[in-house]
Every structure is written in C-alpha cells, then in structure tokens.
Coordinates of C-alpha atoms in Angstrom, one line a residue:
Chain A
M1 CA -52.1 3.0 43.2
F2 CA -52.8 -0.8 43.6
N3 CA -52.5 -0.4 47.4
L4 CA -55.0 2.4 47.4
L5 CA -57.5 0.3 45.4
Y6 CA -56.8 -2.7 47.6
K7 CA -57.5 -0.6 50.7
E8 CA -60.8 0.7 49.2
L9 CA -62.0 -2.8 48.2
R10 CA -60.9 -4.4 51.6
L11 CA -62.0 -1.7 54.0
A12 CA -64.0 1.0 52.4
A13 CA -66.4 -0.7 50.0
H14 CA -69.9 -1.4 51.2
P15 CA -71.0 -5.0 50.3
T16 CA -73.8 -3.6 48.1
L17 CA -71.1 -2.2 45.8
F18 CA -70.3 -5.7 44.7
V19 CA -74.0 -6.5 44.2
F20 CA -74.4 -3.4 42.1
M21 CA -71.4 -4.5 40.0
L22 CA -73.4 -7.5 39.0
M23 CA -76.4 -5.5 38.0
G24 CA -75.1 -5.3 34.4
I25 CA -76.6 -8.8 34.1
L26 CA -80.0 -7.0 33.8
V27 CA -79.3 -6.5 30.1
I28 CA -80.5 -10.1 29.6
V29 CA -84.0 -9.3 30.9
P30 CA -86.4 -9.5 27.9
A31 CA -88.1 -6.1 28.5
Y32 CA -86.3 -3.7 30.8
P33 CA -85.2 0.0 30.6
Y34 CA -81.4 -0.8 30.4
G35 CA -80.5 2.8 31.4
V36 CA -81.4 1.8 35.0
V37 CA -78.2 -0.3 35.0
F38 CA -76.2 3.0 34.9
L39 CA -78.2 4.2 37.9
F40 CA -76.9 1.2 39.9
G41 CA -73.4 2.3 38.9
C42 CA -74.2 5.7 40.4
L43 CA -75.9 4.3 43.5
A44 CA -72.9 2.1 44.3
P45 CA -70.6 5.1 45.0
F46 CA -73.3 6.9 47.0
I47 CA -73.8 4.0 49.4
T48 CA -70.0 3.4 49.7
F49 CA -69.4 7.1 50.4
M50 CA -72.1 7.1 53.0
F51 CA -70.6 3.9 54.6
G52 CA -67.2 5.6 54.5
R53 CA -68.5 8.5 56.5
E54 CA -70.0 6.2 59.1
T55 CA -66.8 4.1 59.3
R56 CA -64.6 7.3 59.4
D57 CA -62.7 6.0 56.3
T58 CA -61.4 9.4 55.3
Y59 CA -59.8 9.8 58.7
Y60 CA -58.0 6.4 58.6
T61 CA -56.9 7.0 55.0
A62 CA -55.5 10.5 55.7
L63 CA -53.3 9.1 58.4
L64 CA -51.6 6.6 56.1
P65 CA -48.3 7.6 54.5
I66 CA -49.9 9.0 51.4
K67 CA -50.6 12.5 50.1
K68 CA -53.9 14.1 51.0
S69 CA -54.9 14.0 47.3
D70 CA -54.4 10.2 47.4
V71 CA -57.5 10.0 49.6
V72 CA -59.5 11.3 46.6
K73 CA -57.4 9.1 44.2
G74 CA -58.4 6.0 46.1
K75 CA -62.1 6.8 45.8
C76 CA -61.7 7.7 42.0
L77 CA -60.1 4.3 41.5
L78 CA -62.8 2.5 43.4
V79 CA -65.6 4.2 41.5
S80 CA -64.0 3.7 38.1
F81 CA -63.3 0.0 39.0
T82 CA -66.9 -0.5 40.0
Q83 CA -68.5 1.2 37.0
L84 CA -66.2 -0.4 34.4
T85 CA -66.5 -3.8 36.0
Q86 CA -70.2 -3.4 35.9
L87 CA -70.2 -2.7 32.2
L88 CA -67.7 -5.5 31.4
I89 CA -69.8 -8.0 33.3
S90 CA -72.8 -7.0 31.3
I91 CA -71.1 -7.5 27.9
P92 CA -71.4 -11.3 27.7
F93 CA -75.1 -11.1 28.7
A94 CA -75.7 -8.4 26.0
I95 CA -74.2 -10.7 23.4
L96 CA -76.1 -13.7 24.7
R97 CA -79.3 -11.7 24.6
V98 CA -79.0 -11.1 20.8
Y99 CA -79.1 -14.9 20.3
I100 CA -81.7 -16.0 22.8
I101 CA -84.1 -13.0 22.5
P102 CA -83.6 -11.8 18.9
E103 CA -86.8 -9.7 18.9
G104 CA -85.1 -6.9 20.9
N105 CA -86.1 -4.8 23.9
P106 CA -89.6 -3.4 23.6
V107 CA -89.2 -0.8 26.4
G108 CA -86.0 1.0 25.6
I109 CA -82.7 1.1 23.9
E110 CA -80.9 -2.1 23.0
A111 CA -77.8 -3.1 25.0
N112 CA -75.6 -2.3 21.9
V113 CA -72.4 -0.5 21.2
A114 CA -74.0 3.0 21.4
Y115 CA -75.6 2.0 24.8
Y116 CA -72.2 1.5 26.3
G117 CA -70.9 4.8 24.9
F118 CA -73.8 6.6 26.4
G119 CA -73.3 4.8 29.7
L120 CA -69.7 6.0 29.9
I121 CA -70.7 9.6 29.2
I122 CA -73.5 9.4 31.9
F123 CA -71.0 8.0 34.4
A124 CA -68.5 10.7 33.6
I125 CA -71.1 13.4 34.2
F126 CA -72.3 11.9 37.4
N127 CA -68.7 11.3 38.7
L128 CA -67.7 14.9 38.0
I129 CA -70.5 16.4 39.9
F130 CA -70.5 13.8 42.7
F131 CA -66.8 14.0 43.5
V132 CA -66.4 17.7 43.2
Q133 CA -69.4 18.4 45.3
F134 CA -68.6 15.8 47.9
Y135 CA -65.0 16.9 48.4
Q136 CA -66.0 20.4 49.2
T137 CA -66.9 19.1 52.6
A138 CA -65.9 15.3 52.5
F139 CA -69.1 14.9 54.6
K140 CA -72.3 15.9 52.8
V141 CA -73.0 12.8 50.8
G142 CA -76.9 12.7 50.6
R143 CA -77.3 16.2 49.1
T144 CA -74.3 15.5 46.8
F145 CA -75.9 12.3 45.4
I146 CA -79.2 14.2 44.7
I147 CA -77.4 17.0 42.9
A148 CA -75.3 14.5 40.8
S149 CA -78.0 12.0 40.0
V150 CA -80.3 14.6 38.3
P151 CA -78.1 15.1 35.3
A152 CA -77.4 11.4 35.2
V153 CA -81.2 10.7 35.0
I154 CA -81.5 13.4 32.3
G155 CA -78.7 11.8 30.4
I156 CA -80.6 8.4 30.5
F157 CA -83.7 10.1 29.2
I158 CA -81.8 11.8 26.4
M159 CA -80.3 8.4 25.5
E160 CA -83.8 6.8 25.3
F161 CA -85.2 9.8 23.5
L162 CA -82.5 9.7 20.8
A163 CA -83.0 6.0 20.3
H164 CA -86.6 6.6 19.5
I165 CA -86.2 9.3 16.9
P166 CA -87.0 7.6 13.6
S167 CA -84.0 9.1 11.7
L168 CA -81.7 7.8 14.5
Q169 CA -83.1 4.2 14.6
W170 CA -79.6 2.9 13.9
L171 CA -78.8 3.8 17.5
D172 CA -81.4 1.2 18.7
S173 CA -80.1 -1.7 16.6
T174 CA -78.0 -4.8 17.4
S175 CA -77.3 -5.7 13.7
P176 CA -73.5 -5.8 13.1
D177 CA -73.5 -3.1 10.4
M178 CA -75.5 -0.7 12.6
M179 CA -73.3 -1.4 15.6
F180 CA -70.2 -0.7 13.5
R181 CA -71.9 2.7 12.8
Q182 CA -72.3 3.2 16.6
L183 CA -68.5 2.7 17.3
P184 CA -67.7 6.5 17.3
I185 CA -70.2 6.9 20.2
L186 CA -68.4 4.2 22.2
G187 CA -65.1 5.9 21.3
L188 CA -66.4 9.3 22.4
G189 CA -67.7 7.7 25.6
L190 CA -64.3 6.2 26.4
V191 CA -62.5 9.5 25.7
I192 CA -65.0 11.5 27.8
Y193 CA -64.9 8.9 30.6
I194 CA -61.1 8.8 30.8
M195 CA -60.5 12.5 30.5
G196 CA -63.5 13.2 32.7
M197 CA -62.1 11.1 35.5
C198 CA -58.7 12.8 35.3
Y199 CA -60.4 16.2 35.4
T200 CA -62.7 15.0 38.2
F201 CA -59.7 13.8 40.3
N202 CA -57.8 17.0 39.8
L203 CA -60.7 19.3 40.7
A204 CA -61.9 17.1 43.7
A205 CA -58.4 16.8 45.1
R206 CA -57.9 20.6 44.9
R207 CA -61.2 21.0 46.8
F208 CA -60.3 18.4 49.4
S209 CA -56.9 20.0 50.0
A210 CA -58.7 22.9 51.7
V211 CA -61.0 20.6 53.8
D212 CA -60.2 20.4 57.5
L213 CA -60.6 16.9 58.8
Chain B
M1 CA -31.0 18.3 66.8
N2 CA -34.7 18.7 66.5
I3 CA -36.9 15.9 65.2
L4 CA -39.9 18.3 65.1
S5 CA -40.0 22.0 64.8
V6 CA -43.2 24.0 64.7
Q7 CA -42.9 27.7 64.0
G8 CA -45.8 30.2 63.9
L9 CA -48.5 27.7 63.3
T10 CA -51.7 29.6 62.9
K11 CA -55.2 28.5 62.1
Q12 CA -58.3 30.7 62.2
Y13 CA -61.8 29.3 62.8
P14 CA -64.9 31.5 63.3
S15 CA -64.9 30.9 67.0
F16 CA -61.3 29.8 67.8
T17 CA -57.8 30.8 66.7
L18 CA -54.6 28.8 67.0
Q19 CA -52.2 31.7 67.4
S20 CA -48.7 31.4 66.2
V21 CA -47.9 28.1 68.0
S22 CA -44.2 27.4 68.2
F23 CA -42.2 24.7 69.9
S24 CA -39.6 22.1 69.0
L25 CA -38.9 18.6 70.1
S26 CA -35.4 17.0 70.2
Y27 CA -34.4 13.4 69.5
G28 CA -34.8 11.0 72.4
R29 CA -37.3 13.2 74.3
I30 CA -41.0 12.9 75.3
M31 CA -43.0 16.1 75.1
G32 CA -46.4 16.5 76.7
L33 CA -48.8 18.9 75.1
I34 CA -51.1 20.1 77.8
G35 CA -54.1 22.3 78.0
V36 CA -57.8 22.1 78.9
N37 CA -60.4 20.7 76.6
G38 CA -60.8 23.0 73.6
A39 CA -57.4 24.7 74.2
G40 CA -56.2 23.7 70.7
K41 CA -54.1 20.6 71.3
T42 CA -55.8 18.4 68.7
T43 CA -56.0 21.3 66.2
T44 CA -52.2 21.7 66.7
L45 CA -51.5 18.0 66.1
K46 CA -53.9 17.9 63.1
S47 CA -52.3 21.1 61.6
I48 CA -48.9 19.5 62.0
L49 CA -50.1 16.5 60.0
N50 CA -51.8 18.6 57.3
M51 CA -55.2 17.1 58.3
V52 CA -56.2 20.7 59.1
C53 CA -55.0 23.3 56.6
P54 CA -53.0 25.9 58.6
D55 CA -53.3 29.5 57.6
D56 CA -49.6 30.1 58.4
G57 CA -46.6 28.4 59.9
Q58 CA -43.7 26.1 59.2
I59 CA -43.5 22.5 60.1
E60 CA -40.1 20.7 60.0
M61 CA -40.0 17.0 60.7
L62 CA -36.8 14.9 60.7
G63 CA -35.0 17.8 59.1
R64 CA -37.4 18.2 56.2
S65 CA -40.3 20.5 55.5
F66 CA -43.4 18.4 56.2
P67 CA -45.7 20.0 53.5
D68 CA -43.0 19.4 50.8
N69 CA -42.1 15.9 52.0
E70 CA -45.4 14.7 53.4
L71 CA -45.1 11.2 52.0
A72 CA -41.5 10.5 53.2
C73 CA -42.2 12.1 56.6
K74 CA -45.4 10.0 57.1
Q75 CA -43.4 6.8 56.6
E76 CA -41.4 7.7 59.6
I77 CA -44.1 8.8 62.0
G78 CA -46.7 6.9 64.0
V79 CA -49.9 8.7 64.8
V80 CA -52.5 7.7 67.3
F81 CA -55.6 9.8 67.6
G82 CA -57.3 8.3 70.7
G83 CA -58.2 4.7 69.9
V84 CA -59.2 3.1 66.6
D85 CA -62.7 4.3 65.9
F86 CA -62.8 3.4 62.2
Y87 CA -64.2 0.3 60.5
Q88 CA -66.0 -0.9 63.6
H89 CA -67.2 -4.1 61.9
K90 CA -63.8 -5.1 60.5
K91 CA -61.4 -7.5 62.1
L92 CA -58.1 -6.2 63.3
R93 CA -56.4 -8.6 60.9
D94 CA -58.1 -7.0 57.9
I95 CA -57.1 -3.5 59.0
T96 CA -53.5 -4.6 59.6
N97 CA -53.4 -6.4 56.2
V98 CA -54.2 -3.1 54.5
T99 CA -52.1 -0.8 56.8
R100 CA -48.9 -2.9 56.4
R101 CA -48.9 -2.4 52.6
F102 CA -48.4 1.3 52.9
Y103 CA -45.2 1.1 55.1
T104 CA -41.9 0.3 53.5
N105 CA -40.4 -0.4 57.0
W106 CA -43.2 -2.6 58.2
D107 CA -41.8 -5.2 60.8
E108 CA -44.1 -8.1 61.1
S109 CA -42.3 -9.6 64.0
A110 CA -42.5 -6.3 65.9
Y111 CA -46.2 -6.2 65.1
Q112 CA -46.8 -9.7 66.4
K113 CA -44.7 -8.9 69.5
Y114 CA -46.8 -5.9 70.4
M115 CA -50.1 -7.7 69.7
Q116 CA -49.0 -10.4 72.1
E117 CA -47.7 -7.9 74.7
F118 CA -51.0 -6.0 74.6
N119 CA -53.1 -9.2 74.5
L120 CA -54.8 -8.3 71.3
D121 CA -56.7 -10.9 69.3
E122 CA -56.4 -10.2 65.5
L123 CA -59.6 -12.1 64.9
K124 CA -61.7 -9.6 67.0
Q125 CA -63.7 -6.9 65.4
V126 CA -62.9 -3.3 66.3
K127 CA -66.3 -2.9 68.0
Q128 CA -65.5 -5.8 70.3
L129 CA -62.5 -4.0 71.8
S130 CA -62.6 -1.9 74.9
A131 CA -61.5 1.8 74.7
G132 CA -58.1 0.8 76.2
M133 CA -57.6 -2.1 73.8
R134 CA -58.4 0.2 70.8
V135 CA -55.6 2.6 72.0
K136 CA -53.3 -0.3 72.3
Y137 CA -54.1 -1.6 68.8
S138 CA -53.4 1.9 67.4
I139 CA -50.1 2.0 69.2
A140 CA -49.2 -1.5 68.0
L141 CA -49.8 -0.3 64.4
A142 CA -47.7 2.8 65.0
L143 CA -44.8 0.9 66.5
S144 CA -44.7 -1.8 63.9
H145 CA -43.1 0.4 61.2
H146 CA -40.3 1.7 63.4
A147 CA -41.6 5.2 63.5
K148 CA -39.0 7.8 64.7
L149 CA -41.6 10.3 65.8
L150 CA -44.7 9.2 67.6
I151 CA -47.6 11.6 67.8
F152 CA -50.3 10.6 70.2
D153 CA -53.5 12.5 70.9
E154 CA -54.8 11.6 74.3
P155 CA -53.4 8.1 74.2
T156 CA -54.0 7.4 77.9
S157 CA -57.6 8.5 78.1
G158 CA -59.9 5.5 78.7
L159 CA -57.1 3.3 80.0
D160 CA -57.2 1.7 83.4
P161 CA -54.4 2.8 85.8
V162 CA -52.3 -0.4 85.2
S163 CA -52.5 -0.1 81.4
R164 CA -51.8 3.6 81.7
D165 CA -48.7 2.9 83.7
D166 CA -47.6 0.1 81.4
L167 CA -48.0 2.5 78.5
L168 CA -45.9 5.2 80.1
V169 CA -43.2 2.7 80.9
L170 CA -43.3 1.6 77.3
F171 CA -43.0 5.3 76.2
R172 CA -39.8 5.6 78.3
Q173 CA -38.4 2.4 76.8
L174 CA -39.1 3.6 73.2
I175 CA -37.1 6.7 73.5
K176 CA -34.2 5.2 75.4
D177 CA -31.9 4.7 72.4
G178 CA -32.2 8.4 71.5
Q179 CA -33.5 7.6 68.0
R180 CA -37.1 8.3 68.7
S181 CA -39.2 11.0 70.2
I182 CA -42.8 11.2 71.4
L183 CA -45.2 14.1 71.3
F184 CA -48.4 13.5 73.1
S185 CA -51.3 15.6 74.1
T186 CA -53.1 15.0 77.3
H187 CA -54.9 16.7 80.1
I188 CA -53.9 14.0 82.6
T189 CA -51.0 15.8 84.3
S190 CA -49.9 12.8 86.4
D191 CA -48.9 11.1 83.1
L192 CA -46.6 13.9 82.3
E193 CA -45.1 14.0 85.8
K194 CA -44.2 10.3 85.2
C195 CA -42.8 10.3 81.8
A196 CA -42.5 13.7 80.0
D197 CA -39.1 15.4 79.5
D198 CA -40.6 18.6 78.1
I199 CA -43.9 20.3 78.4
T200 CA -45.7 22.6 76.0
Y201 CA -48.7 24.3 77.6
I202 CA -51.5 25.6 75.2
K203 CA -54.1 27.9 76.5
K204 CA -56.9 29.3 74.3
G205 CA -54.9 28.6 71.1
K206 CA -51.6 30.2 72.4
V207 CA -48.5 28.6 73.7
L208 CA -48.2 29.8 77.2
A209 CA -44.8 28.1 77.8
S210 CA -42.7 25.4 76.2
A211 CA -39.7 24.1 78.2
E212 CA -38.0 21.2 79.9
K213 CA -40.3 19.9 82.6
E214 CA -38.4 21.1 85.7
S215 CA -37.8 24.6 84.3
F216 CA -41.4 24.7 83.1
I217 CA -42.7 24.0 86.6
Q218 CA -40.1 26.5 88.1
S219 CA -41.3 29.2 85.8
F220 CA -44.8 28.9 87.2
Q221 CA -43.8 29.0 90.9
H222 CA -44.9 32.7 91.1
L223 CA -48.4 31.2 91.3
K224 CA -47.6 29.8 94.8
E225 CA -49.7 31.1 97.6
P226 CA -48.5 31.8 101.2
S227 CA -50.2 28.6 102.4
D228 CA -48.2 26.4 100.0
S229 CA -45.4 24.7 101.9
R230 CA -43.8 23.0 98.9
G231 CA -43.4 23.7 95.2
L232 CA -46.3 23.6 92.8
T233 CA -47.0 20.4 90.9
L234 CA -47.9 20.3 87.2
E235 CA -51.6 19.8 88.1
E236 CA -51.5 22.8 90.4
V237 CA -49.8 24.9 87.8
M238 CA -52.5 24.1 85.3
L239 CA -55.4 24.6 87.8
R240 CA -54.1 28.0 89.0
T241 CA -53.3 29.2 85.5
E242 CA -56.7 28.3 84.2
R243 CA -58.7 29.4 87.2
G244 CA -56.7 32.6 87.7
S245 CA -57.7 33.8 84.3
N246 CA -61.3 32.6 84.5
N247 CA -61.8 33.9 88.0
V248 CA -63.5 30.7 89.1

C-alpha cells in the first residue's frame, strides 16, 4: 500500500496537487467562503487524473506486479491523502483565526468542527461519483469532473444554508460549548468518508476490471 | 515444460475478433509473434497480461493460472510495450526508483550493468531519449528483476540496424541457460530469421500456424511458385500469405 502511494506521489501527482493541499490555509482569510477550500480538494484529483491520462500513468501502473484493482487503490490512496492532508493543514490556521480574528467570518460558515464534518461528507460524495464514473472508461476525466462537482457544489450550498438558519446558529459558532455540540457532525463525516472511500474503491475497481487498456 | 500456455484466447470487439488463439512456449526458447499491423498481436499480448479482458480462454504462466496468480506471475515476467512512453518529463532515475520497489527480485547491479551497456543516463528525462533508447530503457527495467518470461511488443521497431542486431544477440544470450523464454511480437521478419526458435503467425485475429521455425517455414512451401529456385523465406511466406488472400 505504501509503495502504491509512493508511486502516486513521485510519478503521478501533478505539482498543483501539492499547492491545493496548502489551500486549507485559506481559513485564516478574514472574510472568505470557506466551502471553496473543499472545491480545491476536488480540483486536485481532477488535474492529477488529467495529468495521468497525458502521461499514460494507468498504462505504466497496470504493467507493475500488482493486481488490476491496485491501479484504482493507488488513486484512492492519493486522493484521500490529499484531501485529509488539506484538512489537517487547515486546522492550526482555523484555531489561530479564533484568536486573531475573533469577530468571525461575515461571508459564510466558520471553520469550526461542523465545517470539517461537512467537508468530509462533501469529499465522500465527490469521490464516489468521480471514481466510479472515471473508471468506467479510465479515460473521460473532464466530463467526469463536471458530473461529480455538481453534487459537491450543492453540498457546499446546503452547508452554508444550514449555517444561516436561525435555529441552527450553533452550527456557525466557534465557542467551545457549541463546537462540542457539533462533534456528532464531525463523527458522522468521518464515518461517511471512511465507509464511502471503501465503497468507492470496491465499485470503481469492479468497473475498471472490465476496462480494456 | 511450457513457460507459457495460451488456450482458446478470444476477445470480441465491434470490428475485430481475436478468435480462439492458442500457442505454447517452452523454457529456453524465443517465440516470434508475427502478423501484419492490426492482425491482433498486441491484443493477444494485452489479453495474456489481463490489460484487455478476454471473453474466453486460459492463460498458464510458469505452471500457474495467470488470472488466479496475477501478482506472483507478474513478479517473474518482464514486459516491454514498444519504448517507454509514459512520464515524459520524469528522469529515468525517478521512474526506476519507483519501479524497483515493486519487485522482490530487483537486482541493482544488473540494472546498473544494463544501463551502462545501453549507454543510458539516469539523469535524462524520458522525452530526451530517442525511440531506440526508450526501448533499451524498458528492456533494462525488465531485465533487472530477473524475469523468467520476457514479453516484448515490437521491441526492435525504431532501432537502428546495429542496436537491433545487438538486441537480438542479447535475446539469444538471455535464453542460453534454458531458464528464460522470450515472446516477442514483430512484423520485421528478418529479426525472427536471426533469433527466433518458434513462430506463431496471427492473421485477422486467428492463429494461422504456430510451430518451430524450420517446420513453420516448411509448412508454407506450398506457396512456392515455379519461378522460385530456392525455399521461401519467412518474409516471402508472410507476403504470399497476406497477398494471396487479399488478391493484391
């Protein structure tokens, strides 16, 4: 598994992937729709998959002494690594923000515990559609990205919408007691993300097994 | 004993069908897979390697079913599809550093020996290599993990005559100990005349003949014309077989 991830990072990853990993830093911007951070986490796999098509990455990988399904596993590992690293990088900045800009984010949800839970759910939905669609052909990446990014954008709008409902104001807070109340959303996000990635891998690998390279 | 056995390999495409391809390759032999462009040589090789999903057929490699033992079988084979045409902007060193991690039998000294022998510079990017050098790099990778079965798709295409001859000599050296075999597809019949032990001829997705080289050529001597003073060569066999059916 480590070798697959190493191969993805050394040969398959487009340089922008590493730049997008750093985009979690945006949560320190005083007024910014933080949901956009998740879009960078979706854009990173799109560019890397496109780059992979141009560099014939699938072809190289399929010839290595691995199972055909491991080609998909490598990409699942890369995308999870990117998205989770992006969120982890953002956490110190989200904490710092509470202290240096205590007045909060005027244009959208705060970078709080619920925000990370929503982010994981949005990533899980995007990944499921993106991987399963892509590995039907292992070729059509542009169309796949459009299909997968629509529900991801809708997810971001729903997150912002919920945070603006007066009775759900606790979702848009960074006070410790409110963030404690948000913990189940983070837990749900983690469960959906982990189970979602396992399901995504199984389904995409099954699709890919029928693809002729 | 066979190192590779292909039985009834079938793959159907809308406009082309690989029809029940069968042949076997013994240890210590070089088999040439010949046929015109589009005859099904690459599809056959890709189907053997599960890169194309065959509709039917059995593949046995090193005494094991390939689909059931894909991982173990791939550790013991070396595959070269033309030259390296992936990761054009990567240095050879970077590609090697990744590739070596996947092979339990990786032999660094063998790798360095072949890189020197082929005059390959690890610090060069793939795009800086000529077509011939790319083939040589692919072969260096394939030989560096002591593969028992080498599968090459058009390995000599794009090579200059000297490099081609060097490669064919290398092929003969590789199988000398009887532990390795080579299956390679080509349409350059002179390469086969020089180094193949067995020939499998594919025409329009069907195996027309698969036999030891001399008996293969003998079996096509009925194509001789009254004006032919000597036996047909492999090239003449191929030309007459193809042209006869196409009425060119």
